[in-house]
Structure formats: structure tokens, C-alpha cells
mmCIF file of C-alpha atoms and ligand atoms in Angstrom:
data_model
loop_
_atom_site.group_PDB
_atom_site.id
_atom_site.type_symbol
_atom_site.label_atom_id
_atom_site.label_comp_id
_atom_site.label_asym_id
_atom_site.label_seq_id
_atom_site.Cartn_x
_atom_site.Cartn_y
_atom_site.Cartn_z
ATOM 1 C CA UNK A 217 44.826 35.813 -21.695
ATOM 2 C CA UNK A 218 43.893 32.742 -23.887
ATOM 3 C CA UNK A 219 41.260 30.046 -22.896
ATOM 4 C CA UNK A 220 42.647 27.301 -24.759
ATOM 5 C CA UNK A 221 40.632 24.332 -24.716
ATOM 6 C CA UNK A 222 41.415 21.096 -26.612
ATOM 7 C CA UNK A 223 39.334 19.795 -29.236
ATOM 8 C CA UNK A 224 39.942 16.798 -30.150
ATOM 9 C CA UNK A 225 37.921 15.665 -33.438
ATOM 10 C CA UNK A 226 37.688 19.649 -34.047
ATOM 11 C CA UNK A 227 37.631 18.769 -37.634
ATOM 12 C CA UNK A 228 34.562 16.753 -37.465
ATOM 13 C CA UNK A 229 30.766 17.569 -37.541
ATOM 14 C CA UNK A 230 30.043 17.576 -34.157
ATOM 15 C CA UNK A 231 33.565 19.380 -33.295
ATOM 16 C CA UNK A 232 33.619 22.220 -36.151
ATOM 17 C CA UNK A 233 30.937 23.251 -35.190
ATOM 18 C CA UNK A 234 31.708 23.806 -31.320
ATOM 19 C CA UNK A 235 34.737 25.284 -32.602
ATOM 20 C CA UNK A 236 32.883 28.308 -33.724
ATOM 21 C CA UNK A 237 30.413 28.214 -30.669
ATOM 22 C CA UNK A 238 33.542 28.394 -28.158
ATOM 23 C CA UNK A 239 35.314 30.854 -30.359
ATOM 24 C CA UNK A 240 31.679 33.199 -30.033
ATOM 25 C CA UNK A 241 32.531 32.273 -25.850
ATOM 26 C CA UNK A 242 35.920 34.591 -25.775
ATOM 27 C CA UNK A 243 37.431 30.858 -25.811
ATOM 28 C CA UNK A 244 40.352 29.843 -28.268
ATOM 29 C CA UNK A 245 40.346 26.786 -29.431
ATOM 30 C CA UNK A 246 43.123 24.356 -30.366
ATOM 31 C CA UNK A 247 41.837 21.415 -33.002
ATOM 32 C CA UNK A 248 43.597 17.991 -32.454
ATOM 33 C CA UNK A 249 42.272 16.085 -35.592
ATOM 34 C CA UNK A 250 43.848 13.370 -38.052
ATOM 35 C CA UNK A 251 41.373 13.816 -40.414
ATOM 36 C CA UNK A 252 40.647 10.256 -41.248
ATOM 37 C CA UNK A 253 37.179 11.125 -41.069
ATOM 38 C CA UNK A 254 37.070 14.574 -41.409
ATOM 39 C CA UNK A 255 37.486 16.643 -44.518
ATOM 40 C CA UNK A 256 39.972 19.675 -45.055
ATOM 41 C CA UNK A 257 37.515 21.646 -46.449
ATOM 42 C CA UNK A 258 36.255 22.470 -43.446
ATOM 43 C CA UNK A 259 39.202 24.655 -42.658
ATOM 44 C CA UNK A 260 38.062 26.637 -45.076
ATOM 45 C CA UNK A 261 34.904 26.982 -43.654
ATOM 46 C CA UNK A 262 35.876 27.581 -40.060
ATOM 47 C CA UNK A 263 38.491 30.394 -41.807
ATOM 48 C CA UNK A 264 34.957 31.849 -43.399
ATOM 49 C CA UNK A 265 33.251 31.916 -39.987
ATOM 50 C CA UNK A 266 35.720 32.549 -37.470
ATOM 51 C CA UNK A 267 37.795 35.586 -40.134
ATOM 52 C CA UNK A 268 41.211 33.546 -39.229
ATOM 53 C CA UNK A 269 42.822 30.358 -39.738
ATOM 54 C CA UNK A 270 41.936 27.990 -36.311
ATOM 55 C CA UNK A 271 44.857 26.561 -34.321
ATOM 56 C CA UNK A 272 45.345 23.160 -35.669
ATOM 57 C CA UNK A 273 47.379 20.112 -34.783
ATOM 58 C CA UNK A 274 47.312 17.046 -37.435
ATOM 59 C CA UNK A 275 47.337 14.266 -34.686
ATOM 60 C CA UNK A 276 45.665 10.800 -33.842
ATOM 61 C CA UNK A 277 44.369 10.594 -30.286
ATOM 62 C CA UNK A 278 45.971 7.307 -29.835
ATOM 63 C CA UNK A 279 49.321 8.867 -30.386
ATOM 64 C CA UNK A 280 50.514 9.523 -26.714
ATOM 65 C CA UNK A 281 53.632 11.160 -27.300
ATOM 66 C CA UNK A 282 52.258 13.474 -29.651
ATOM 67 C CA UNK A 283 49.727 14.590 -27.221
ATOM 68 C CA UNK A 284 51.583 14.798 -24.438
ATOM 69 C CA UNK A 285 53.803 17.439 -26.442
ATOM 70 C CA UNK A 286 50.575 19.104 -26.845
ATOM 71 C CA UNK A 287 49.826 19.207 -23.109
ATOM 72 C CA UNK A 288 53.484 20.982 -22.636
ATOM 73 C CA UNK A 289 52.409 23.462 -24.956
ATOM 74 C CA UNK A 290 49.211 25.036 -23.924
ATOM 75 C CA UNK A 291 47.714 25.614 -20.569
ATOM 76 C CA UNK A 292 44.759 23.776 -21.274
ATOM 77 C CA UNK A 293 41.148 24.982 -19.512
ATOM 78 C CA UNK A 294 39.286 22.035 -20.762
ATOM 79 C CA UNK A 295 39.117 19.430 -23.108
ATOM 80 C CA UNK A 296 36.452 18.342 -25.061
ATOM 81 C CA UNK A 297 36.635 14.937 -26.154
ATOM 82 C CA UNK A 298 35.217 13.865 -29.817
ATOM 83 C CA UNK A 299 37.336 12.066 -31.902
ATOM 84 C CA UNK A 300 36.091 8.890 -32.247
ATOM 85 C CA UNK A 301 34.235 6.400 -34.911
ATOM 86 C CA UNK A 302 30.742 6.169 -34.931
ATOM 87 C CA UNK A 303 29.289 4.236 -37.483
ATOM 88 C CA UNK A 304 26.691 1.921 -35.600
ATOM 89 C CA UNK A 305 26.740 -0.800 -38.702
ATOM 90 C CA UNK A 306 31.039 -0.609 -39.092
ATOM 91 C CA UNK A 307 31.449 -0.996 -35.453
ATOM 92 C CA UNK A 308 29.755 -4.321 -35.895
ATOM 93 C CA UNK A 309 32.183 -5.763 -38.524
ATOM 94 C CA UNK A 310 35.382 -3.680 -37.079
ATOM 95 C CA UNK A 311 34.814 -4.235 -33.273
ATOM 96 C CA UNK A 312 38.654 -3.971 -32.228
ATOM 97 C CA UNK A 313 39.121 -0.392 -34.526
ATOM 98 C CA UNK A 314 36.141 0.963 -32.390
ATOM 99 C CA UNK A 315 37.013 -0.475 -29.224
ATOM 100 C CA UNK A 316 41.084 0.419 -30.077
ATOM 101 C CA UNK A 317 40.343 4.089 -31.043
ATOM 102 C CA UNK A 318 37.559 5.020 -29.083
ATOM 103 C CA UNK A 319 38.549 3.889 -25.895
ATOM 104 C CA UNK A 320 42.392 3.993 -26.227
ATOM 105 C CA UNK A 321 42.111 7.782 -27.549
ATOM 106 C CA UNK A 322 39.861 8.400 -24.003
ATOM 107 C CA UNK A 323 42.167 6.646 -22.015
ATOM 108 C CA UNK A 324 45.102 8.263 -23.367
ATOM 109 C CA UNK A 325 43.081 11.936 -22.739
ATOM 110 C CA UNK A 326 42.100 10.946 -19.140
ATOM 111 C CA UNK A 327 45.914 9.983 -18.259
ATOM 112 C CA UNK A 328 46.688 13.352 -19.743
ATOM 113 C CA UNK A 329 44.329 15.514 -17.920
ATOM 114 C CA UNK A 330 45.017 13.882 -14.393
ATOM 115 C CA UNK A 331 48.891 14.235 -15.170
ATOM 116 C CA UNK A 332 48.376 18.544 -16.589
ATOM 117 C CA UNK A 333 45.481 18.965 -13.699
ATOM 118 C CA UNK A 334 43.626 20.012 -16.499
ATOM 119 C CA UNK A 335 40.148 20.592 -14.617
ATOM 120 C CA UNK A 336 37.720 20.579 -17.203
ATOM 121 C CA UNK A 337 36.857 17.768 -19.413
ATOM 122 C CA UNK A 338 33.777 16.792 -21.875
ATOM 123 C CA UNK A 339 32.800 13.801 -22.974
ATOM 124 C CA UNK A 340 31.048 13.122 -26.173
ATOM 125 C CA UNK A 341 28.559 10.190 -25.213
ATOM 126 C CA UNK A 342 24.973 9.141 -26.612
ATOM 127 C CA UNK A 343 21.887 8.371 -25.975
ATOM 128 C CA UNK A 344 22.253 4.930 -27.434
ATOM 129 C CA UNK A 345 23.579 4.331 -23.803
ATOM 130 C CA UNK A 346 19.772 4.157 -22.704
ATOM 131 C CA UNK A 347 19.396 1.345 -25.203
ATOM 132 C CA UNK A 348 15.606 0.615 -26.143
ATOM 133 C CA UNK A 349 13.714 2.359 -23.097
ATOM 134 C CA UNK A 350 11.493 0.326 -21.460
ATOM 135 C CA UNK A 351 8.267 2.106 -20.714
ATOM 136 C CA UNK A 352 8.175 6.129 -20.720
ATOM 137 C CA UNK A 353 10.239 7.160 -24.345
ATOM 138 C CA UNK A 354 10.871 9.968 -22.307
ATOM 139 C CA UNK A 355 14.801 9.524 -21.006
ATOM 140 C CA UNK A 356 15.931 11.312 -18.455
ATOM 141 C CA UNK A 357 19.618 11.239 -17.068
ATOM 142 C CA UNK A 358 18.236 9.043 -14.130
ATOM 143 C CA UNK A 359 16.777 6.423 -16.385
ATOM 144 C CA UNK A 360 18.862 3.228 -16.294
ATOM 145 C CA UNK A 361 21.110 3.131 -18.665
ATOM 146 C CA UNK A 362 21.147 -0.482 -20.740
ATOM 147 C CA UNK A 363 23.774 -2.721 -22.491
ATOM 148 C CA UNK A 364 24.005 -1.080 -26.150
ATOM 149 C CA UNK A 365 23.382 -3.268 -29.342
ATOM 150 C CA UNK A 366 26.355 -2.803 -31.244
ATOM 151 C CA UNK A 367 30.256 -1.853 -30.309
ATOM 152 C CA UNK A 368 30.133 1.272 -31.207
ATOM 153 C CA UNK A 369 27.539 1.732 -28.769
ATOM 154 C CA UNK A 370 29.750 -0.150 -25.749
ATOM 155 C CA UNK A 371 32.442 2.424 -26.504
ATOM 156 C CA UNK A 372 30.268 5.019 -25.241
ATOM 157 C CA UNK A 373 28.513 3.102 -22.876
ATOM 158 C CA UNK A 374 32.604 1.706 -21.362
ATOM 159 C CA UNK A 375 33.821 5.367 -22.025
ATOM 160 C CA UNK A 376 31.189 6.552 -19.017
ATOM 161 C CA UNK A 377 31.814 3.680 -16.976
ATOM 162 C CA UNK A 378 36.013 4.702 -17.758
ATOM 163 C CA UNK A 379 35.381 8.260 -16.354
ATOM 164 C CA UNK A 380 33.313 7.255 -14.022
ATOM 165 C CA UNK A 381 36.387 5.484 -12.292
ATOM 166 C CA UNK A 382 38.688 7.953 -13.258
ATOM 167 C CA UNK A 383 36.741 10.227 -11.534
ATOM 168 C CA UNK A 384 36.910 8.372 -8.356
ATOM 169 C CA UNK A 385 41.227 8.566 -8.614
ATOM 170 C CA UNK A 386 40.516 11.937 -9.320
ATOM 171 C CA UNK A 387 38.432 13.665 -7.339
ATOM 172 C CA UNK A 388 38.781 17.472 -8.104
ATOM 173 C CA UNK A 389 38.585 17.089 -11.761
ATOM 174 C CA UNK A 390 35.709 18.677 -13.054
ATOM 175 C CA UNK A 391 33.856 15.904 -15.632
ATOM 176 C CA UNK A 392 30.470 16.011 -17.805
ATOM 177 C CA UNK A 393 29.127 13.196 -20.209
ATOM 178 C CA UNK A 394 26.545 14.855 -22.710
ATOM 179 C CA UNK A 395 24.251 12.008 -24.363
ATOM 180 C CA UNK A 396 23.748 13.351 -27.531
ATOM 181 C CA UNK A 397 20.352 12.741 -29.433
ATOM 182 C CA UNK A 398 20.375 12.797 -32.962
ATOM 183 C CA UNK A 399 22.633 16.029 -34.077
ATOM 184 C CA UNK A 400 20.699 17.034 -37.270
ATOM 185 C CA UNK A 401 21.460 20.626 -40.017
ATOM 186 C CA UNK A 402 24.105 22.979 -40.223
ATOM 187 C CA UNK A 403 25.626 26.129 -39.754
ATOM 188 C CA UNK A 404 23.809 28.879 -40.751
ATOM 189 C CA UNK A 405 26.601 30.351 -43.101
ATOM 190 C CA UNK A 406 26.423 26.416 -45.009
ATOM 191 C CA UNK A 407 30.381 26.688 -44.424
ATOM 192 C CA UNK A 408 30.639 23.718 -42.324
ATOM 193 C CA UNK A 409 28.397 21.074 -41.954
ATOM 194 C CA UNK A 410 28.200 16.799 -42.005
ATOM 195 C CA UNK A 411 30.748 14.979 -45.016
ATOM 196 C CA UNK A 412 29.417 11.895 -44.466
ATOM 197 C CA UNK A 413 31.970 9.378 -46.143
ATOM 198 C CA UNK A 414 30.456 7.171 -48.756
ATOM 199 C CA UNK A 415 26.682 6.088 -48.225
ATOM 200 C CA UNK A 416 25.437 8.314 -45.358
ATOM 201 C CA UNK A 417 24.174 5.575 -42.654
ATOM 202 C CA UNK A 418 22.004 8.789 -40.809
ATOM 203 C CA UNK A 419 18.617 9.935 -42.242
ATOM 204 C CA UNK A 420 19.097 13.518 -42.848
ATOM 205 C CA UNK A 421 22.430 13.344 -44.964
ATOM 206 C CA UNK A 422 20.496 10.591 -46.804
ATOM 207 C CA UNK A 423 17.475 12.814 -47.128
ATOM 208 C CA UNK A 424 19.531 15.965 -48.860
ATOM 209 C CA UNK A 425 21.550 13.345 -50.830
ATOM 210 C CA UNK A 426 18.474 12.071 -52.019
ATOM 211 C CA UNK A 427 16.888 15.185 -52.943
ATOM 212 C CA UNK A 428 20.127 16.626 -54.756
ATOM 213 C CA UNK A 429 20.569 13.398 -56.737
ATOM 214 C CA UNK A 430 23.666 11.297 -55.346
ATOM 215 C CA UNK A 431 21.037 9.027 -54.056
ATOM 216 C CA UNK A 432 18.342 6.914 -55.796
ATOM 217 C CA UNK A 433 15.755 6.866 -53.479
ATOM 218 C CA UNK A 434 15.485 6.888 -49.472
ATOM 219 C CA UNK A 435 14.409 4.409 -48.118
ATOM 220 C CA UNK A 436 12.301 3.828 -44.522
ATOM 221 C CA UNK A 437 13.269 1.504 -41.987
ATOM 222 C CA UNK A 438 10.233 0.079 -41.600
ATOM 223 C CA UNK A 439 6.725 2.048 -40.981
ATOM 224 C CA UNK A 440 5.182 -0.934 -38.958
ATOM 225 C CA UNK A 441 6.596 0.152 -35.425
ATOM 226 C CA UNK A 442 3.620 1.287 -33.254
ATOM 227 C CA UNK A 443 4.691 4.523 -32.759
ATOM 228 C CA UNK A 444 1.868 7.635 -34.645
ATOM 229 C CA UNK A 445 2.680 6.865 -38.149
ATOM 230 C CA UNK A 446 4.891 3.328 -37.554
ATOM 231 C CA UNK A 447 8.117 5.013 -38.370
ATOM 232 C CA UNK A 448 10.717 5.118 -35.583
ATOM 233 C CA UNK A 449 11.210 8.312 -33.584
ATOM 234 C CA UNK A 450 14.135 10.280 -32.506
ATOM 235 C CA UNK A 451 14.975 13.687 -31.026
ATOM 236 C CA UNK A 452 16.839 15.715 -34.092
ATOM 237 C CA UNK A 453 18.992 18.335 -32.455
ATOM 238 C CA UNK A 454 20.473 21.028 -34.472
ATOM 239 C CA UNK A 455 24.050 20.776 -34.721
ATOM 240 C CA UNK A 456 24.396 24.507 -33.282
ATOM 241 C CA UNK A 457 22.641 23.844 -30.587
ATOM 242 C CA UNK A 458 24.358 21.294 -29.533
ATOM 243 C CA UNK A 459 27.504 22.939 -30.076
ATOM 244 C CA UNK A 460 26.615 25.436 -27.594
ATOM 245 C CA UNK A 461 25.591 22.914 -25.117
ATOM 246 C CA UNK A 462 29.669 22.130 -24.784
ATOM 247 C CA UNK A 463 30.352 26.352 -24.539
ATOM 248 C CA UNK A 464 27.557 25.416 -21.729
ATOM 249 C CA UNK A 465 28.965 22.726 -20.174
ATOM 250 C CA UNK A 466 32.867 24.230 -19.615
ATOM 251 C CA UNK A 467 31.062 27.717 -18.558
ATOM 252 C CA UNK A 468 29.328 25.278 -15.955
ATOM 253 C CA UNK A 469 32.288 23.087 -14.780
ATOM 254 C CA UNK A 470 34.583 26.175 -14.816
ATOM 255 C CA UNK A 471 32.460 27.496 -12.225
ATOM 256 C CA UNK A 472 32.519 24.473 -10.057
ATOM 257 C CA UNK A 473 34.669 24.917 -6.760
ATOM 258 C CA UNK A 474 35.186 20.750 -6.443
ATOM 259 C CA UNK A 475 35.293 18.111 -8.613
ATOM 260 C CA UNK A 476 32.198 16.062 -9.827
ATOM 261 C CA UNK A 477 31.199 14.105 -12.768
ATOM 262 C CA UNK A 478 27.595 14.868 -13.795
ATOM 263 C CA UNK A 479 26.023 13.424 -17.160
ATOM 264 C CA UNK A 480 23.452 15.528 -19.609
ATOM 265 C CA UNK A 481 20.851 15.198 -22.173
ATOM 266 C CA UNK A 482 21.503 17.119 -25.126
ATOM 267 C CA UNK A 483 18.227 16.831 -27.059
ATOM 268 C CA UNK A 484 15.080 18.992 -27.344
ATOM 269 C CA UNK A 485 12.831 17.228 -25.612
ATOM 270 C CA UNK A 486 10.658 16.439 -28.708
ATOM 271 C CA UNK A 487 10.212 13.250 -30.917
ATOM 272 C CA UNK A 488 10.035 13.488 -34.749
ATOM 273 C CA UNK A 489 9.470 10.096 -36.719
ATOM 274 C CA UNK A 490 10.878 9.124 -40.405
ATOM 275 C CA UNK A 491 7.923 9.904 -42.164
ATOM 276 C CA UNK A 492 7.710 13.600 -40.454
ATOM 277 C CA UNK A 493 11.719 14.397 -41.142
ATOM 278 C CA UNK A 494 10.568 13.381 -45.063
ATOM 279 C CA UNK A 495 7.527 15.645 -44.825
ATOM 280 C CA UNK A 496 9.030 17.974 -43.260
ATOM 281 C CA UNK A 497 11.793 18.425 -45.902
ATOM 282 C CA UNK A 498 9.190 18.534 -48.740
ATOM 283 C CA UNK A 499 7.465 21.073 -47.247
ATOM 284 C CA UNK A 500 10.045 23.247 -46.520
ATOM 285 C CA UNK A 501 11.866 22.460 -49.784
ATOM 286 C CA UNK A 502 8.792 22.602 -52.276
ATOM 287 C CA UNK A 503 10.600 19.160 -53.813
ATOM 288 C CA UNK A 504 9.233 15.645 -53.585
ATOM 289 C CA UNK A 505 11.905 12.998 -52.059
ATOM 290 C CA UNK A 506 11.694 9.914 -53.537
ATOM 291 C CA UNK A 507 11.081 7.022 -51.186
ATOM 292 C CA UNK A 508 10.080 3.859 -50.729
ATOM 293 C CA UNK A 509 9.042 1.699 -47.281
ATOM 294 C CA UNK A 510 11.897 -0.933 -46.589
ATOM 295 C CA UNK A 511 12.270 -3.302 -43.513
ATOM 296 C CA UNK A 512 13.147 -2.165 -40.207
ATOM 297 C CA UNK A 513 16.842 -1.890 -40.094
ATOM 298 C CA UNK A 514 18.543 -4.359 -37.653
ATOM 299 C CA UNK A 515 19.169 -2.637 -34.052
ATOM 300 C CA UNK A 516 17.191 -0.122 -34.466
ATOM 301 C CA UNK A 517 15.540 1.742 -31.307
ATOM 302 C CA UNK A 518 12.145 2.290 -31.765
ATOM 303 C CA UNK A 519 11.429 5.508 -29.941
ATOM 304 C CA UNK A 520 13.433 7.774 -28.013
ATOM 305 C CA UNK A 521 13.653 11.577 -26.784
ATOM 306 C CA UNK A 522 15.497 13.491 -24.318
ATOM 307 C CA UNK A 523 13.875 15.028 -20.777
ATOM 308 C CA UNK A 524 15.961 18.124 -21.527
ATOM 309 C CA UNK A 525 15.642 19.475 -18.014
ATOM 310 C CA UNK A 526 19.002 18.916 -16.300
ATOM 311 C CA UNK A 527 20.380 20.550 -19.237
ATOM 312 C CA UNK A 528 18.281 23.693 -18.578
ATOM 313 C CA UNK A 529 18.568 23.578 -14.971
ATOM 314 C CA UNK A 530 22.430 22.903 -14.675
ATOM 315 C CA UNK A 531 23.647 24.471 -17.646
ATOM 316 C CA UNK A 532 21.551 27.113 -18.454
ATOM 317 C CA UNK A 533 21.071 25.579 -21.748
ATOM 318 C CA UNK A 534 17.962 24.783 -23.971
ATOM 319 C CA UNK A 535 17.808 24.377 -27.804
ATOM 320 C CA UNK A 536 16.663 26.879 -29.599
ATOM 321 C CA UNK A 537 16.029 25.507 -33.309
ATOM 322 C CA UNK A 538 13.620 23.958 -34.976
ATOM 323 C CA UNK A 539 13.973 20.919 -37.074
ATOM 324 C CA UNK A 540 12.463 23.000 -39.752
ATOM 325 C CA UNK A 541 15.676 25.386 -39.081
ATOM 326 C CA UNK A 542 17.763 22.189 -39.510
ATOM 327 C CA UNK A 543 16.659 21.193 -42.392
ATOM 328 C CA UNK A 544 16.586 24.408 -44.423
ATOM 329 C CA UNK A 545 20.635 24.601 -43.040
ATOM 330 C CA UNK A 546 20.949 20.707 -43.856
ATOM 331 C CA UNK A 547 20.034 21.381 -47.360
ATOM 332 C CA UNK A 548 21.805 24.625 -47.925
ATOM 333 C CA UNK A 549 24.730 23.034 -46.571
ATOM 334 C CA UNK A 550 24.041 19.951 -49.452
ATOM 335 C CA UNK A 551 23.620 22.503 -52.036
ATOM 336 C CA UNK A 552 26.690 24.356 -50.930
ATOM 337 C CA UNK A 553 28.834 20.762 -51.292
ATOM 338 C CA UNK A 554 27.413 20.594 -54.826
ATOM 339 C CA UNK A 555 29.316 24.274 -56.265
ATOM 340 C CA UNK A 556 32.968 22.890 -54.531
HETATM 341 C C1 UD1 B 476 22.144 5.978 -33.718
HETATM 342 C C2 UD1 B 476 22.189 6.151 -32.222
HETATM 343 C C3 UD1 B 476 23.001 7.357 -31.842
HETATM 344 C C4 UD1 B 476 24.350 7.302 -32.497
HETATM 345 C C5 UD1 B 476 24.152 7.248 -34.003
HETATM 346 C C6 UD1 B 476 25.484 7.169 -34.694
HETATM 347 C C7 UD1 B 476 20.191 5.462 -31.004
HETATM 348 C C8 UD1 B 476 18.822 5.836 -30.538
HETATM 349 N N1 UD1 B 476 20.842 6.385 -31.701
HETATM 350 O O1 UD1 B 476 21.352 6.981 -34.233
HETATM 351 O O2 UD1 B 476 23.158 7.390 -30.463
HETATM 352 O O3 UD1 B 476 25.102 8.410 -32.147
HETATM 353 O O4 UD1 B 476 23.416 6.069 -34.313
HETATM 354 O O5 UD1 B 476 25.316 7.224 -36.078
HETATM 355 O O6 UD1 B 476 20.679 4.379 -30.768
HETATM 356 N N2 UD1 B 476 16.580 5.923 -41.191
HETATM 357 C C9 UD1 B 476 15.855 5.557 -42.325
HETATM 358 N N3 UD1 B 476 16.517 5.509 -43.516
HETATM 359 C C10 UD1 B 476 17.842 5.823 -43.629
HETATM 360 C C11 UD1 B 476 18.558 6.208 -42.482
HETATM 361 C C12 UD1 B 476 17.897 6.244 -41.272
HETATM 362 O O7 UD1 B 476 14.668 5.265 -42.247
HETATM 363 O O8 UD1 B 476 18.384 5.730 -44.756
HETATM 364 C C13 UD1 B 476 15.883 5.995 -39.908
HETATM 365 C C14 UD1 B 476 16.416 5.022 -38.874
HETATM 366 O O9 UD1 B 476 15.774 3.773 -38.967
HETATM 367 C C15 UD1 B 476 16.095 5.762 -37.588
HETATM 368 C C16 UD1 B 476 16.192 7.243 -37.977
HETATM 369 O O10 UD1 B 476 16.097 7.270 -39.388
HETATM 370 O O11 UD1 B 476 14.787 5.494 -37.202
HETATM 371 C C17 UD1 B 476 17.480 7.873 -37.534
HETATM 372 O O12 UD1 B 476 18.553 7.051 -37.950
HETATM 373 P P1 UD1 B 476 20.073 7.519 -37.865
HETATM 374 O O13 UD1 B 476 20.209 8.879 -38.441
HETATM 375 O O14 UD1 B 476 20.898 6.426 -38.430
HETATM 376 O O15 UD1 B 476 20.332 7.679 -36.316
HETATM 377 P P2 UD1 B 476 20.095 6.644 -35.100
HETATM 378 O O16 UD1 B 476 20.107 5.259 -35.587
HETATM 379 O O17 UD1 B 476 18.944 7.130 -34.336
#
């Protein structure tokens, strides 16, 4: 019998790629995407990878009768939950589109899943809901979580504090938040992988973008934080592995007897700064990336990285990629862009 799980924002980075990683988990899924943000092409990649066309449904989240048609349809496992904006800088001059979509789109889900008694259900969230940690850079699920900078960020931060009441009206639904860290690379077939849309606001689209020529120059926010070499660090986690971190997290909750709501770290537990991402790529790439040092970018969190041991513990789940492995997939993924 068919798993079907809902994926909404299956078209997207984050999504297309746990398409395949459920699909490698015996579990089918069915791709609920709009693709306002998302690009066909990557049917054609998830047709490459998967050896068959994946179920598709051309729908906007906020569109309740659509989804509710859905619902009838399949006998839903789980749902995972991406489709959303999240563009830290847009949010900031299109709060009510972010706060409309994001939270409209989970609300509409949640009212969905409690009326099916659908009993699994993932949450993309971030880590941006730790905010600027004070002390330890270390985060762990436990650490208090902070008012965000920017809308963008209070859409993840109000879509916990959303399923954290829905979870108390509905007590035997089985419900995981996973913060994401900074997704980073690629799969490894360079099928599928990040179309950012216009000028890439994240560092490693801007990196390869750079490097193949549709960029000038990168530039640094800022290399006068004090952190080892005064660029800001993050915890890059390869888009595969966190695509297998929501395989993880269904296998988990499908196992639960009762509800709960639990939230996880999905990072690697390691901090890379700027300057290492940029000599990291030239290494690996035998290219120099022209750069230059620019001022610190407004917002920005100086250092942050995941304690990655609730994942491990409760899920079973660690990453197992390098940065170096996502970079050499984030820049045969660029130079598989440039022959379409
Ligand atoms: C932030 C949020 C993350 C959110 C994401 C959405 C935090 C810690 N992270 O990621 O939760 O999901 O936005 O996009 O709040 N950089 C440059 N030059 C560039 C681009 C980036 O130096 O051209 C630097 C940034 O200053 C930062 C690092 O690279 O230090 C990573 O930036 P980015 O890829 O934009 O991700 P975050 O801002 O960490």
C-alpha cells in the first residue's frame, strides 16, 4: 500500500530534495507546489532521479478548497510543511505577503490535519528562532528561543508558537519543528538543486554565481566580528542531509503511540565562517573567487551552530557530509544550470 505524504513546497530546494529522500524510504510522495518560487525544471530533475514523473498538484497553500479536495483524495501519513517565503531582506519591505502566506498556508494545513486525523506533521522552522545567542554559540533545542529581527523570521518563530497551541486542541497528533541551519549543495546527480530568483541573498548560490560569472564579485559582510577570522559563522548543512532528517522525523513520529510536539536541530554541529566557505571553494575548485570585504549586512547573527544531539538521539539522525561535499555538489549543480 502507498505512504502518501504531502509535500507542500515539493517543488522547492528544501522540498525536491526530500522528495527523493522519502521516495528512497518506500514513501510516495504527493508535491503540492504553485511554483511561484520554484522552477519547472526541477520536474525534470526529480523524473531523472526518481525514473518516473512525481505526483504533482499545481496549488497555493492558501487555497483551502483546493486542499481540502486534496485531503479527500489521499490517505495522507504525514505532511511536511514547506511552502513558504523566505527571503530575510523581502520580508522586511513585504511584511503582510510573509505574514499572509506563511502563516495562513500553516493555518490552513493545521485545520486540515486535525479535520483528516492526519497524525503526522513537519514543520519547516529555523534557527533564526534562537535569534543572536547570548553566551554559548552552541544552540541547543533547550536554549531560549528570542524575538527574530525581521518578519520573515516571526513567521517561523509565530508558526511554532501556532502548533504549539494546536497541539494542545489536539492532543494525539503527532508534531515536530526542525530548526534548520543553513541548508548548503546539492544533489549528487546536479539534477536538482537551489534556483535562487534574481540576486541570490545566501552565500553559497552567490559564491558559484560568482565563480561561473553571473556575478561581479562576492562580497563579505563584514570581517570585523570577533569571531577566528571576523567573518560571521554558521552551520552549512547539506541539502541531502537535511532532506533525510524529514524521512527521519515521520519514521520517528510514525512510531509514536501518543501525540507530542517535539522540536529539532537540523545542523551538524560545526561552525564555518565567510572567509572559510570562500576558501574552501577555491580549494576544492582550483579557481580564485573574486571578493572584496563590505560592511556587515544589517541583522545579521554573528555566530551560530546547532548541538545536533536530540537529532541523533531521537531520530536516529546525524549528517553525514562535509561542506567540502556541498560545495563540489553546489558547483556541479551551477555548472549544470549553465548547459540548460
Ligand atoms: C538566515 C537565517 C536562516 C534563514 C535564512 C533564509 C540566521 C542565523 N539564519 O540565514 O535561519 O533560513 O536567512 O534565507 O538568522 N554572506 C556574505 N555575502 C553574501 C551573502 C551572505 O558575506 O553575499 C554571509 C552572511 O553575512 C552570513 C553568511 O554569509 O554571515 C550566511 O548568509 P545567508 O546565506 O544569507 O544565511 P543566513 O543569513 O545565515
Amino acid at each position: 500500500m502507498n505512504k502518501f505524504i504531502l509535500v507542500t513546497g515539493g517543488a522547492g530546494y528544501i522540498g525536491s530534495h526530500t522528495v527523493v529522500a522519502l521516495e528512497q524510504q518506500g514513501f510516495t510522495s504527493v508535491i503540492v507546489d504553485d511554483f511561484r518560487n520554484a522552477n519547472p525544471i526541477v520536474l525534470e530533475g526529480l523524473r531523472h532521479i526518481l525514473g518516473h514523473d512525481p505526483i504533482l498538484h499545481r496549488l497555493d497553500v492558501c487555497d483551502q478548497a483546493g486542499l481540502t479536495e486534496l485531503f479527500e483524495q489521499y490517505a495522507f501519513e504525514g505532511v511536511i510543511h514547506f511552502a513558504a517565503y523566505k527571503a530575510v531582506g523581502e520580508s522586511v519591505d513585504k511584511p503582510l505577503a510573509y505574514y499572509r502566506n506563511n502563516l495562513l498556508g500553516l493555518i490552513n494545513i493545521l485545520a486540515l490535519i486535525a479535520q483528516f486525523q492526519v497524525p503526522n506533521f513537519v514543520f519547516s522552522s529555523s534557527c533564526t528562532v534562537y535569534g543572536e545567542p547570548v553566551g554559548a554559540k552552541e544552540v541547543s533545542e533547550l536554549t531560549p528561543k528570542q524575538l527574530p529581527e525581521s518578519p520573515y523570521g516571526y513567521t517561523k518563530w509565530m508558526g511554532e508558537q501556532i502548533i504549539a497551541d494546536f497541539h494542545k486542541s489536539s492532543p494525539a497528533l503527532k508534531l515536530m519543528n526542525l530548526r534548520y541551519f543553513n541548508p548548503v549543495g546539492a544533489h549528487q546527480s546536479a539534477r536538482i538543486g537551489e534556483f535562487p530568483i534574481g540576486k541570490p541573498n545566501n552565500l553559497l548560490p552567490f559564491v558559484t554565481q560568482t565563480a561561473i560569472g553571473k556575478q561581479a564579485q562576492l562580497t563579505v559582510f563584514g570581517n570585523d566580528y570577533p569571531t577566528r577570522d571576523g567573518s560571521c559563522i554558521r552551520d552549512y548543512i547539506h541539502v541531502m542531509d537535511l532532506a533525510e532528517a524529514h524521512v527521519a522525523a515521520l519514521s520517528f513520529l510514525a512510531n509514536q503511540k501518543s501525540g507530542l510536539l517535539e522540536a529539532v536541530n537540523i545542523g551538524t554541529g560545526a561552525g564555518t565562517s565567510v572567509l572559510e566557505i570562500v576558501n574552501a571553494f577555491e580549494r576544492i575548485t582550483g579557481l580564485t573567487l573574486p571578493y572584496v570585504i563590505g560592511p556587515r549586512r544589517a541583522g545579521d547573527v554573528i555566530e551560530i551552530y546547532a548541538n545536533a544531539t536530540k537529532g541523533k538521539e531521537m531520530l536516529g539522525w546525524k549528517a553525514r557530509l562535509s561542506i567540502e561535499d556541498a560545495i563540489k555538489d553546489a558547483w556541479a549543480w551551477e555548472n549544470h544550470l549553465a548547459t540548460l
